[in-house]
Amino acid sequence: MKTRFLAALAALASALSAHALDFGASERIRLEIFDDIPYPVAEPAVARGGCNNYWRFRTLAWAEQALGDHALLRVRACSELRAWHKGTPANEWPDELIFDLLQLDLRDIFADGDRYVLGRQELGRLGVLFCDGTPLDGSRSGYVTGASGHTPLAGPWSADAFAICDPEEDDLAIGHEHRALCGYGGAANPMGDAGAGLFLTFATNGFSLTPYAVWKHESAWTKTDGTRVANEDIWTAGLRLKGACGPFSADLDGAWQASPSSDADRRAAMALANACFAPEDVFLSPFFALHAVYFSGDDPDTKRNEAFNVLWGRGAWLSDLVIFAYDLDGAGNWRNLLYGAAEVGIRPAPGHSLSLSAGPMRAPEADSATGGHDRGWLYQAKWAAPVVHAKEGGRGAIDAAVLGEWLDPGDYYPSGETAYFLRFQLTLSY
């Protein structure tokens, strides 16, 4: 037995040494400043005590080991530290070291173009409902734990499927924080979640149609006031359309959501739409875009819960400023929002972009302390550019980005002060 075990280890070591081992690291440095971001209640009227000013240092270190021609073992460690000038300190040294990628990536196993990922991974490729699977871990990463797969089907069809099971806490985290992974704000204890989904895509000639169905289970949890929130099974069915023709591109995503077997009795809807015109071979590569977002809100005059649950999408994909205005509802719990914006920008060189956008926001349901519907006007300015281009192999790049957001609040909020969010960012890849 011992001889066979040693022989197996020797065979594994020989197989690993015959294939490439790759590794690297990156450092993301952010300076974030914000103030007067409003809450929909009279007290406290603004988020996070008002003015916040702090540095964020997120370190990623990763390694990839090929296991033959069709398999890749990928590991990534992540840690974030912060230095505070104003605000409530968080992520101070020593914090946690987490492993946000720990996966086996299999490709071209049963057919050309298929892919199966087992373990910790990010599911952003499936859309905005999957942009942040761990919203309470300090926004260091957006991973989930589970399995996902993509496989081509007959003709122009393909399928994507996933299954997720995330506990309340990360058993693999190294450190003393034991930060919760999932849940909502104002919780005495966090919650765990699980789910599964299927996406079928028909794609041809620059057009794609994707019907999808997703199930999510959120375990019961307790609010800080002692109120017990029962577990909920949320069912979401949606349809996504994408198309492109020359300089024009557009996408539309709509979904209906229900949890009929739970105490919440949820009935909710979502719609996202984008249209872009980006003419080719024009000086500075300008583009013009229109955006629309709708999330239903909970009507206080009905017993049903009519607020859309964004599942694993509680990240700052729409606005870093507005996400703080949802603190009282939970981390990135987008709901009760109707937003339209126009955007104009340029892409003068690869990696370079500058854009400006503006648009009004409304609350479909008047559920704030004021009884108003007008959330105000949101303005955004974004700039990104490479400072140092990557060398051969992708190492040595330094990228810079600046984000500025301003909100002129409407009568939905008790506070009438202009809110702002500023971010200055450098990302270094090794």
mmCIF file with all atom_site columns, N, CA, C and O in Angstrom, residues 35-80:
data_model
loop_
_atom_site.group_PDB
_atom_site.id
_atom_site.type_symbol
_atom_site.label_atom_id
_atom_site.label_alt_id
_atom_site.label_comp_id
_atom_site.label_asym_id
_atom_site.label_entity_id
_atom_site.label_seq_id
_atom_site.pdbx_PDB_ins_code
_atom_site.Cartn_x
_atom_site.Cartn_y
_atom_site.Cartn_z
_atom_site.occupancy
_atom_site.B_iso_or_equiv
_atom_site.pdbx_formal_charge
_atom_site.auth_seq_id
_atom_site.auth_comp_id
_atom_site.auth_asym_id
_atom_site.auth_atom_id
_atom_site.pdbx_PDB_model_num
ATOM 1   N N  . ASP A 1 35 ? -19.505 62.296 0.714   1.00 0.00 ? 35 ASP A N  1
ATOM 2   C CA . ASP A 1 35 ? -20.199 63.044 1.766   1.00 0.00 ? 35 ASP A CA 1
ATOM 3   C C  . ASP A 1 35 ? -21.636 63.302 1.339   1.00 0.00 ? 35 ASP A C  1
ATOM 4   O O  . ASP A 1 35 ? -21.950 63.350 0.137   1.00 0.00 ? 35 ASP A O  1
ATOM 5   N N  . ASP A 1 36 ? -22.507 63.434 2.334   1.00 0.00 ? 36 ASP A N  1
ATOM 6   C CA . ASP A 1 36 ? -23.916 63.844 2.158   1.00 0.00 ? 36 ASP A CA 1
ATOM 7   C C  . ASP A 1 36 ? -24.729 62.889 1.295   1.00 0.00 ? 36 ASP A C  1
ATOM 8   O O  . ASP A 1 36 ? -25.710 63.299 0.662   1.00 0.00 ? 36 ASP A O  1
ATOM 9   N N  . ILE A 1 37 ? -24.352 61.601 1.253   1.00 0.00 ? 37 ILE A N  1
ATOM 10  C CA . ILE A 1 37 ? -25.165 60.631 0.518   1.00 0.00 ? 37 ILE A CA 1
ATOM 11  C C  . ILE A 1 37 ? -26.423 60.369 1.326   1.00 0.00 ? 37 ILE A C  1
ATOM 12  O O  . ILE A 1 37 ? -26.358 59.941 2.484   1.00 0.00 ? 37 ILE A O  1
ATOM 13  N N  . PRO A 1 38 ? -27.616 60.618 0.767   1.00 0.00 ? 38 PRO A N  1
ATOM 14  C CA . PRO A 1 38 ? -28.833 60.662 1.587   1.00 0.00 ? 38 PRO A CA 1
ATOM 15  C C  . PRO A 1 38 ? -29.443 59.291 1.863   1.00 0.00 ? 38 PRO A C  1
ATOM 16  O O  . PRO A 1 38 ? -29.370 58.370 1.047   1.00 0.00 ? 38 PRO A O  1
ATOM 17  N N  . TYR A 1 39 ? -30.058 59.182 3.027   1.00 0.00 ? 39 TYR A N  1
ATOM 18  C CA . TYR A 1 39 ? -30.937 58.076 3.380   1.00 0.00 ? 39 TYR A CA 1
ATOM 19  C C  . TYR A 1 39 ? -32.388 58.526 3.198   1.00 0.00 ? 39 TYR A C  1
ATOM 20  O O  . TYR A 1 39 ? -32.688 59.722 3.311   1.00 0.00 ? 39 TYR A O  1
ATOM 21  N N  . PRO A 1 40 ? -33.324 57.587 2.997   1.00 0.00 ? 40 PRO A N  1
ATOM 22  C CA . PRO A 1 40 ? -34.747 57.976 2.854   1.00 0.00 ? 40 PRO A CA 1
ATOM 23  C C  . PRO A 1 40 ? -35.468 58.132 4.193   1.00 0.00 ? 40 PRO A C  1
ATOM 24  O O  . PRO A 1 40 ? -36.686 58.065 4.246   1.00 0.00 ? 40 PRO A O  1
ATOM 25  N N  . VAL A 1 41 ? -34.723 58.324 5.279   1.00 0.00 ? 41 VAL A N  1
ATOM 26  C CA . VAL A 1 41 ? -35.310 58.517 6.604   1.00 0.00 ? 41 VAL A CA 1
ATOM 27  C C  . VAL A 1 41 ? -34.799 59.827 7.187   1.00 0.00 ? 41 VAL A C  1
ATOM 28  O O  . VAL A 1 41 ? -33.775 60.371 6.740   1.00 0.00 ? 41 VAL A O  1
ATOM 29  N N  . ALA A 1 42 ? -35.487 60.320 8.200   1.00 0.00 ? 42 ALA A N  1
ATOM 30  C CA . ALA A 1 42 ? -35.114 61.607 8.787   1.00 0.00 ? 42 ALA A CA 1
ATOM 31  C C  . ALA A 1 42 ? -33.870 61.509 9.662   1.00 0.00 ? 42 ALA A C  1
ATOM 32  O O  . ALA A 1 42 ? -33.084 62.457 9.743   1.00 0.00 ? 42 ALA A O  1
ATOM 33  N N  . GLU A 1 43 ? -33.679 60.354 10.312  1.00 0.00 ? 43 GLU A N  1
ATOM 34  C CA . GLU A 1 43 ? -32.527 60.205 11.205  1.00 0.00 ? 43 GLU A CA 1
ATOM 35  C C  . GLU A 1 43 ? -32.023 58.765 11.161  1.00 0.00 ? 43 GLU A C  1
ATOM 36  O O  . GLU A 1 43 ? -32.770 57.833 11.471  1.00 0.00 ? 43 GLU A O  1
ATOM 37  N N  . PRO A 1 44 ? -30.769 58.535 10.727  1.00 0.00 ? 44 PRO A N  1
ATOM 38  C CA . PRO A 1 44 ? -29.837 59.543 10.216  1.00 0.00 ? 44 PRO A CA 1
ATOM 39  C C  . PRO A 1 44 ? -30.177 59.944 8.783   1.00 0.00 ? 44 PRO A C  1
ATOM 40  O O  . PRO A 1 44 ? -30.631 59.106 8.002   1.00 0.00 ? 44 PRO A O  1
ATOM 41  N N  . ALA A 1 45 ? -29.943 61.191 8.451   1.00 0.00 ? 45 ALA A N  1
ATOM 42  C CA . ALA A 1 45 ? -30.337 61.696 7.135   1.00 0.00 ? 45 ALA A CA 1
ATOM 43  C C  . ALA A 1 45 ? -29.326 61.358 6.051   1.00 0.00 ? 45 ALA A C  1
ATOM 44  O O  . ALA A 1 45 ? -29.674 61.349 4.863   1.00 0.00 ? 45 ALA A O  1
ATOM 45  N N  . VAL A 1 46 ? -28.056 61.112 6.448   1.00 0.00 ? 46 VAL A N  1
ATOM 46  C CA . VAL A 1 46 ? -27.013 60.827 5.456   1.00 0.00 ? 46 VAL A CA 1
ATOM 47  C C  . VAL A 1 46 ? -26.280 59.556 5.852   1.00 0.00 ? 46 VAL A C  1
ATOM 48  O O  . VAL A 1 46 ? -26.248 59.152 7.019   1.00 0.00 ? 46 VAL A O  1
ATOM 49  N N  . ALA A 1 47 ? -25.654 58.910 4.847   1.00 0.00 ? 47 ALA A N  1
ATOM 50  C CA . ALA A 1 47 ? -24.995 57.626 5.035   1.00 0.00 ? 47 ALA A CA 1
ATOM 51  C C  . ALA A 1 47 ? -23.641 57.763 5.712   1.00 0.00 ? 47 ALA A C  1
ATOM 52  O O  . ALA A 1 47 ? -22.930 58.753 5.524   1.00 0.00 ? 47 ALA A O  1
ATOM 53  N N  . ARG A 1 48 ? -23.299 56.753 6.494   1.00 0.00 ? 48 ARG A N  1
ATOM 54  C CA . ARG A 1 48 ? -21.971 56.586 7.094   1.00 0.00 ? 48 ARG A CA 1
ATOM 55  C C  . ARG A 1 48 ? -21.501 57.803 7.878   1.00 0.00 ? 48 ARG A C  1
ATOM 56  O O  . ARG A 1 48 ? -20.301 58.131 7.893   1.00 0.00 ? 48 ARG A O  1
ATOM 57  N N  . GLY A 1 49 ? -22.443 58.535 8.483   1.00 0.00 ? 49 GLY A N  1
ATOM 58  C CA . GLY A 1 49 ? -22.069 59.666 9.313   1.00 0.00 ? 49 GLY A CA 1
ATOM 59  C C  . GLY A 1 49 ? -21.652 60.912 8.562   1.00 0.00 ? 49 GLY A C  1
ATOM 60  O O  . GLY A 1 49 ? -21.153 61.863 9.161   1.00 0.00 ? 49 GLY A O  1
ATOM 61  N N  . GLY A 1 50 ? -21.832 60.927 7.250   1.00 0.00 ? 50 GLY A N  1
ATOM 62  C CA . GLY A 1 50 ? -21.473 62.116 6.478   1.00 0.00 ? 50 GLY A CA 1
ATOM 63  C C  . GLY A 1 50 ? -20.165 61.941 5.739   1.00 0.00 ? 50 GLY A C  1
ATOM 64  O O  . GLY A 1 50 ? -20.027 61.067 4.879   1.00 0.00 ? 50 GLY A O  1
ATOM 65  N N  . CYS A 1 51 ? -19.160 62.752 6.070   1.00 0.00 ? 51 CYS A N  1
ATOM 66  C CA . CYS A 1 51 ? -17.903 62.755 5.323   1.00 0.00 ? 51 CYS A CA 1
ATOM 67  C C  . CYS A 1 51 ? -17.061 61.516 5.635   1.00 0.00 ? 51 CYS A C  1
ATOM 68  O O  . CYS A 1 51 ? -16.835 61.184 6.800   1.00 0.00 ? 51 CYS A O  1
ATOM 69  N N  . ASN A 1 52 ? -16.600 60.842 4.581   1.00 0.00 ? 52 ASN A N  1
ATOM 70  C CA . ASN A 1 52 ? -15.669 59.718 4.691   1.00 0.00 ? 52 ASN A CA 1
ATOM 71  C C  . ASN A 1 52 ? -14.513 59.953 3.728   1.00 0.00 ? 52 ASN A C  1
ATOM 72  O O  . ASN A 1 52 ? -14.715 60.391 2.591   1.00 0.00 ? 52 ASN A O  1
ATOM 73  N N  . ASN A 1 53 ? -13.307 59.634 4.196   1.00 0.00 ? 53 ASN A N  1
ATOM 74  C CA . ASN A 1 53 ? -12.096 59.850 3.406   1.00 0.00 ? 53 ASN A CA 1
ATOM 75  C C  . ASN A 1 53 ? -11.106 58.765 3.805   1.00 0.00 ? 53 ASN A C  1
ATOM 76  O O  . ASN A 1 53 ? -10.649 58.730 4.957   1.00 0.00 ? 53 ASN A O  1
ATOM 77  N N  . TYR A 1 54 ? -10.762 57.871 2.883   1.00 0.00 ? 54 TYR A N  1
ATOM 78  C CA . TYR A 1 54 ? -9.919  56.739 3.255   1.00 0.00 ? 54 TYR A CA 1
ATOM 79  C C  . TYR A 1 54 ? -9.206  56.164 2.032   1.00 0.00 ? 54 TYR A C  1
ATOM 80  O O  . TYR A 1 54 ? -9.627  56.355 0.891   1.00 0.00 ? 54 TYR A O  1
ATOM 81  N N  . TRP A 1 55 ? -8.101  55.450 2.318   1.00 0.00 ? 55 TRP A N  1
ATOM 82  C CA . TRP A 1 55 ? -7.359  54.706 1.311   1.00 0.00 ? 55 TRP A CA 1
ATOM 83  C C  . TRP A 1 55 ? -7.745  53.231 1.410   1.00 0.00 ? 55 TRP A C  1
ATOM 84  O O  . TRP A 1 55 ? -7.971  52.704 2.487   1.00 0.00 ? 55 TRP A O  1
ATOM 85  N N  . ARG A 1 56 ? -7.778  52.568 0.245   1.00 0.00 ? 56 ARG A N  1
ATOM 86  C CA . ARG A 1 56 ? -8.023  51.127 0.190   1.00 0.00 ? 56 ARG A CA 1
ATOM 87  C C  . ARG A 1 56 ? -6.873  50.475 -0.573  1.00 0.00 ? 56 ARG A C  1
ATOM 88  O O  . ARG A 1 56 ? -6.521  50.895 -1.689  1.00 0.00 ? 56 ARG A O  1
ATOM 89  N N  . PHE A 1 57 ? -6.292  49.437 0.022   1.00 0.00 ? 57 PHE A N  1
ATOM 90  C CA . PHE A 1 57 ? -5.187  48.702 -0.602  1.00 0.00 ? 57 PHE A CA 1
ATOM 91  C C  . PHE A 1 57 ? -5.613  47.236 -0.713  1.00 0.00 ? 57 PHE A C  1
ATOM 92  O O  . PHE A 1 57 ? -5.662  46.521 0.291   1.00 0.00 ? 57 PHE A O  1
ATOM 93  N N  . ARG A 1 58 ? -5.927  46.802 -1.927  1.00 0.00 ? 58 ARG A N  1
ATOM 94  C CA . ARG A 1 58 ? -6.326  45.412 -2.139  1.00 0.00 ? 58 ARG A CA 1
ATOM 95  C C  . ARG A 1 58 ? -5.230  44.673 -2.874  1.00 0.00 ? 58 ARG A C  1
ATOM 96  O O  . ARG A 1 58 ? -4.811  45.064 -3.975  1.00 0.00 ? 58 ARG A O  1
ATOM 97  N N  . THR A 1 59 ? -4.761  43.584 -2.276  1.00 0.00 ? 59 THR A N  1
ATOM 98  C CA . THR A 1 59 ? -3.689  42.774 -2.844  1.00 0.00 ? 59 THR A CA 1
ATOM 99  C C  . THR A 1 59 ? -4.245  41.437 -3.312  1.00 0.00 ? 59 THR A C  1
ATOM 100 O O  . THR A 1 59 ? -4.972  40.772 -2.563  1.00 0.00 ? 59 THR A O  1
ATOM 101 N N  . LEU A 1 60 ? -3.911  41.068 -4.537  1.00 0.00 ? 60 LEU A N  1
ATOM 102 C CA . LEU A 1 60 ? -4.263  39.759 -5.078  1.00 0.00 ? 60 LEU A CA 1
ATOM 103 C C  . LEU A 1 60 ? -2.992  39.021 -5.461  1.00 0.00 ? 60 LEU A C  1
ATOM 104 O O  . LEU A 1 60 ? -2.088  39.610 -6.065  1.00 0.00 ? 60 LEU A O  1
ATOM 105 N N  . ALA A 1 61 ? -2.913  37.760 -5.107  1.00 0.00 ? 61 ALA A N  1
ATOM 106 C CA . ALA A 1 61 ? -1.806  36.904 -5.535  1.00 0.00 ? 61 ALA A CA 1
ATOM 107 C C  . ALA A 1 61 ? -2.400  35.605 -6.051  1.00 0.00 ? 61 ALA A C  1
ATOM 108 O O  . ALA A 1 61 ? -3.234  34.988 -5.373  1.00 0.00 ? 61 ALA A O  1
ATOM 109 N N  . TRP A 1 62 ? -2.012  35.197 -7.244  1.00 0.00 ? 62 TRP A N  1
ATOM 110 C CA . TRP A 1 62 ? -2.642  34.046 -7.873  1.00 0.00 ? 62 TRP A CA 1
ATOM 111 C C  . TRP A 1 62 ? -1.613  33.088 -8.462  1.00 0.00 ? 62 TRP A C  1
ATOM 112 O O  . TRP A 1 62 ? -0.458  33.467 -8.737  1.00 0.00 ? 62 TRP A O  1
ATOM 113 N N  . ALA A 1 63 ? -2.045  31.847 -8.639  1.00 0.00 ? 63 ALA A N  1
ATOM 114 C CA . ALA A 1 63 ? -1.210  30.823 -9.274  1.00 0.00 ? 63 ALA A CA 1
ATOM 115 C C  . ALA A 1 63 ? -2.109  29.910 -10.090 1.00 0.00 ? 63 ALA A C  1
ATOM 116 O O  . ALA A 1 63 ? -3.248  29.622 -9.691  1.00 0.00 ? 63 ALA A O  1
ATOM 117 N N  . GLU A 1 64 ? -1.596  29.465 -11.228 1.00 0.00 ? 64 GLU A N  1
ATOM 118 C CA . GLU A 1 64 ? -2.318  28.546 -12.099 1.00 0.00 ? 64 GLU A CA 1
ATOM 119 C C  . GLU A 1 64 ? -1.404  27.390 -12.477 1.00 0.00 ? 64 GLU A C  1
ATOM 120 O O  . GLU A 1 64 ? -0.255  27.603 -12.885 1.00 0.00 ? 64 GLU A O  1
ATOM 121 N N  . GLN A 1 65 ? -1.912  26.181 -12.325 1.00 0.00 ? 65 GLN A N  1
ATOM 122 C CA . GLN A 1 65 ? -1.160  24.983 -12.690 1.00 0.00 ? 65 GLN A CA 1
ATOM 123 C C  . GLN A 1 65 ? -1.958  24.189 -13.717 1.00 0.00 ? 65 GLN A C  1
ATOM 124 O O  . GLN A 1 65 ? -3.089  23.773 -13.455 1.00 0.00 ? 65 GLN A O  1
ATOM 125 N N  . ALA A 1 66 ? -1.367  24.026 -14.897 1.00 0.00 ? 66 ALA A N  1
ATOM 126 C CA . ALA A 1 66 ? -2.016  23.210 -15.921 1.00 0.00 ? 66 ALA A CA 1
ATOM 127 C C  . ALA A 1 66 ? -1.946  21.744 -15.538 1.00 0.00 ? 66 ALA A C  1
ATOM 128 O O  . ALA A 1 66 ? -0.913  21.254 -15.065 1.00 0.00 ? 66 ALA A O  1
ATOM 129 N N  . LEU A 1 67 ? -3.067  21.048 -15.721 1.00 0.00 ? 67 LEU A N  1
ATOM 130 C CA . LEU A 1 67 ? -3.146  19.607 -15.469 1.00 0.00 ? 67 LEU A CA 1
ATOM 131 C C  . LEU A 1 67 ? -3.494  18.934 -16.788 1.00 0.00 ? 67 LEU A C  1
ATOM 132 O O  . LEU A 1 67 ? -4.652  18.624 -17.057 1.00 0.00 ? 67 LEU A O  1
ATOM 133 N N  . GLY A 1 68 ? -2.513  18.763 -17.630 1.00 0.00 ? 68 GLY A N  1
ATOM 134 C CA . GLY A 1 68 ? -2.773  18.252 -18.962 1.00 0.00 ? 68 GLY A CA 1
ATOM 135 C C  . GLY A 1 68 ? -3.208  19.376 -19.885 1.00 0.00 ? 68 GLY A C  1
ATOM 136 O O  . GLY A 1 68 ? -3.011  20.567 -19.607 1.00 0.00 ? 68 GLY A O  1
ATOM 137 N N  . ASP A 1 69 ? -3.860  19.028 -20.974 1.00 0.00 ? 69 ASP A N  1
ATOM 138 C CA . ASP A 1 69 ? -4.240  20.006 -21.992 1.00 0.00 ? 69 ASP A CA 1
ATOM 139 C C  . ASP A 1 69 ? -5.643  20.573 -21.793 1.00 0.00 ? 69 ASP A C  1
ATOM 140 O O  . ASP A 1 69 ? -6.017  21.532 -22.473 1.00 0.00 ? 69 ASP A O  1
ATOM 141 N N  . HIS A 1 70 ? -6.413  20.018 -20.876 1.00 0.00 ? 70 HIS A N  1
ATOM 142 C CA . HIS A 1 70 ? -7.810  20.424 -20.756 1.00 0.00 ? 70 HIS A CA 1
ATOM 143 C C  . HIS A 1 70 ? -8.204  20.861 -19.348 1.00 0.00 ? 70 HIS A C  1
ATOM 144 O O  . HIS A 1 70 ? -9.381  21.127 -19.112 1.00 0.00 ? 70 HIS A O  1
ATOM 145 N N  . ALA A 1 71 ? -7.270  20.927 -18.429 1.00 0.00 ? 71 ALA A N  1
ATOM 146 C CA . ALA A 1 71 ? -7.614  21.267 -17.049 1.00 0.00 ? 71 ALA A CA 1
ATOM 147 C C  . ALA A 1 71 ? -6.616  22.269 -16.487 1.00 0.00 ? 71 ALA A C  1
ATOM 148 O O  . ALA A 1 71 ? -5.427  22.256 -16.822 1.00 0.00 ? 71 ALA A O  1
ATOM 149 N N  . LEU A 1 72 ? -7.134  23.148 -15.640 1.00 0.00 ? 72 LEU A N  1
ATOM 150 C CA . LEU A 1 72 ? -6.311  24.173 -15.018 1.00 0.00 ? 72 LEU A CA 1
ATOM 151 C C  . LEU A 1 72 ? -6.744  24.319 -13.567 1.00 0.00 ? 72 LEU A C  1
ATOM 152 O O  . LEU A 1 72 ? -7.943  24.472 -13.277 1.00 0.00 ? 72 LEU A O  1
ATOM 153 N N  . LEU A 1 73 ? -5.788  24.261 -12.647 1.00 0.00 ? 73 LEU A N  1
ATOM 154 C CA . LEU A 1 73 ? -6.052  24.485 -11.237 1.00 0.00 ? 73 LEU A CA 1
ATOM 155 C C  . LEU A 1 73 ? -5.674  25.930 -10.927 1.00 0.00 ? 73 LEU A C  1
ATOM 156 O O  . LEU A 1 73 ? -4.535  26.342 -11.165 1.00 0.00 ? 73 LEU A O  1
ATOM 157 N N  . ARG A 1 74 ? -6.638  26.709 -10.427 1.00 0.00 ? 74 ARG A N  1
ATOM 158 C CA . ARG A 1 74 ? -6.426  28.145 -10.216 1.00 0.00 ? 74 ARG A CA 1
ATOM 159 C C  . ARG A 1 74 ? -6.691  28.489 -8.748  1.00 0.00 ? 74 ARG A C  1
ATOM 160 O O  . ARG A 1 74 ? -7.729  28.131 -8.187  1.00 0.00 ? 74 ARG A O  1
ATOM 161 N N  . VAL A 1 75 ? -5.742  29.217 -8.124  1.00 0.00 ? 75 VAL A N  1
ATOM 162 C CA . VAL A 1 75 ? -5.861  29.653 -6.734  1.00 0.00 ? 75 VAL A CA 1
ATOM 163 C C  . VAL A 1 75 ? -5.537  31.141 -6.671  1.00 0.00 ? 75 VAL A C  1
ATOM 164 O O  . VAL A 1 75 ? -4.581  31.605 -7.317  1.00 0.00 ? 75 VAL A O  1
ATOM 165 N N  . ARG A 1 76 ? -6.341  31.898 -5.920  1.00 0.00 ? 76 ARG A N  1
ATOM 166 C CA . ARG A 1 76 ? -6.051  33.324 -5.740  1.00 0.00 ? 76 ARG A CA 1
ATOM 167 C C  . ARG A 1 76 ? -6.334  33.720 -4.301  1.00 0.00 ? 76 ARG A C  1
ATOM 168 O O  . ARG A 1 76 ? -7.391  33.401 -3.754  1.00 0.00 ? 76 ARG A O  1
ATOM 169 N N  . ALA A 1 77 ? -5.379  34.408 -3.698  1.00 0.00 ? 77 ALA A N  1
ATOM 170 C CA . ALA A 1 77 ? -5.541  34.930 -2.343  1.00 0.00 ? 77 ALA A CA 1
ATOM 171 C C  . ALA A 1 77 ? -5.777  36.433 -2.415  1.00 0.00 ? 77 ALA A C  1
ATOM 172 O O  . ALA A 1 77 ? -5.252  37.124 -3.297  1.00 0.00 ? 77 ALA A O  1
ATOM 173 N N  . CYS A 1 78 ? -6.591  36.936 -1.489  1.00 0.00 ? 78 CYS A N  1
ATOM 174 C CA . CYS A 1 78 ? -7.018  38.334 -1.525  1.00 0.00 ? 78 CYS A CA 1
ATOM 175 C C  . CYS A 1 78 ? -7.022  38.907 -0.121  1.00 0.00 ? 78 CYS A C  1
ATOM 176 O O  . CYS A 1 78 ? -7.438  38.249 0.834   1.00 0.00 ? 78 CYS A O  1
ATOM 177 N N  . SER A 1 79 ? -6.550  40.140 0.006   1.00 0.00 ? 79 SER A N  1
ATOM 178 C CA . SER A 1 79 ? -6.597  40.842 1.288   1.00 0.00 ? 79 SER A CA 1
ATOM 179 C C  . SER A 1 79 ? -6.766  42.326 1.013   1.00 0.00 ? 79 SER A C  1
ATOM 180 O O  . SER A 1 79 ? -6.237  42.844 0.025   1.00 0.00 ? 79 SER A O  1
ATOM 181 N N  . GLU A 1 80 ? -7.513  43.013 1.879   1.00 0.00 ? 80 GLU A N  1
ATOM 182 C CA . GLU A 1 80 ? -7.682  44.453 1.728   1.00 0.00 ? 80 GLU A CA 1
ATOM 183 C C  . GLU A 1 80 ? -7.465  45.144 3.068   1.00 0.00 ? 80 GLU A C  1
ATOM 184 O O  . GLU A 1 80 ? -8.026  44.735 4.091   1.00 0.00 ? 80 GLU A O  1
#
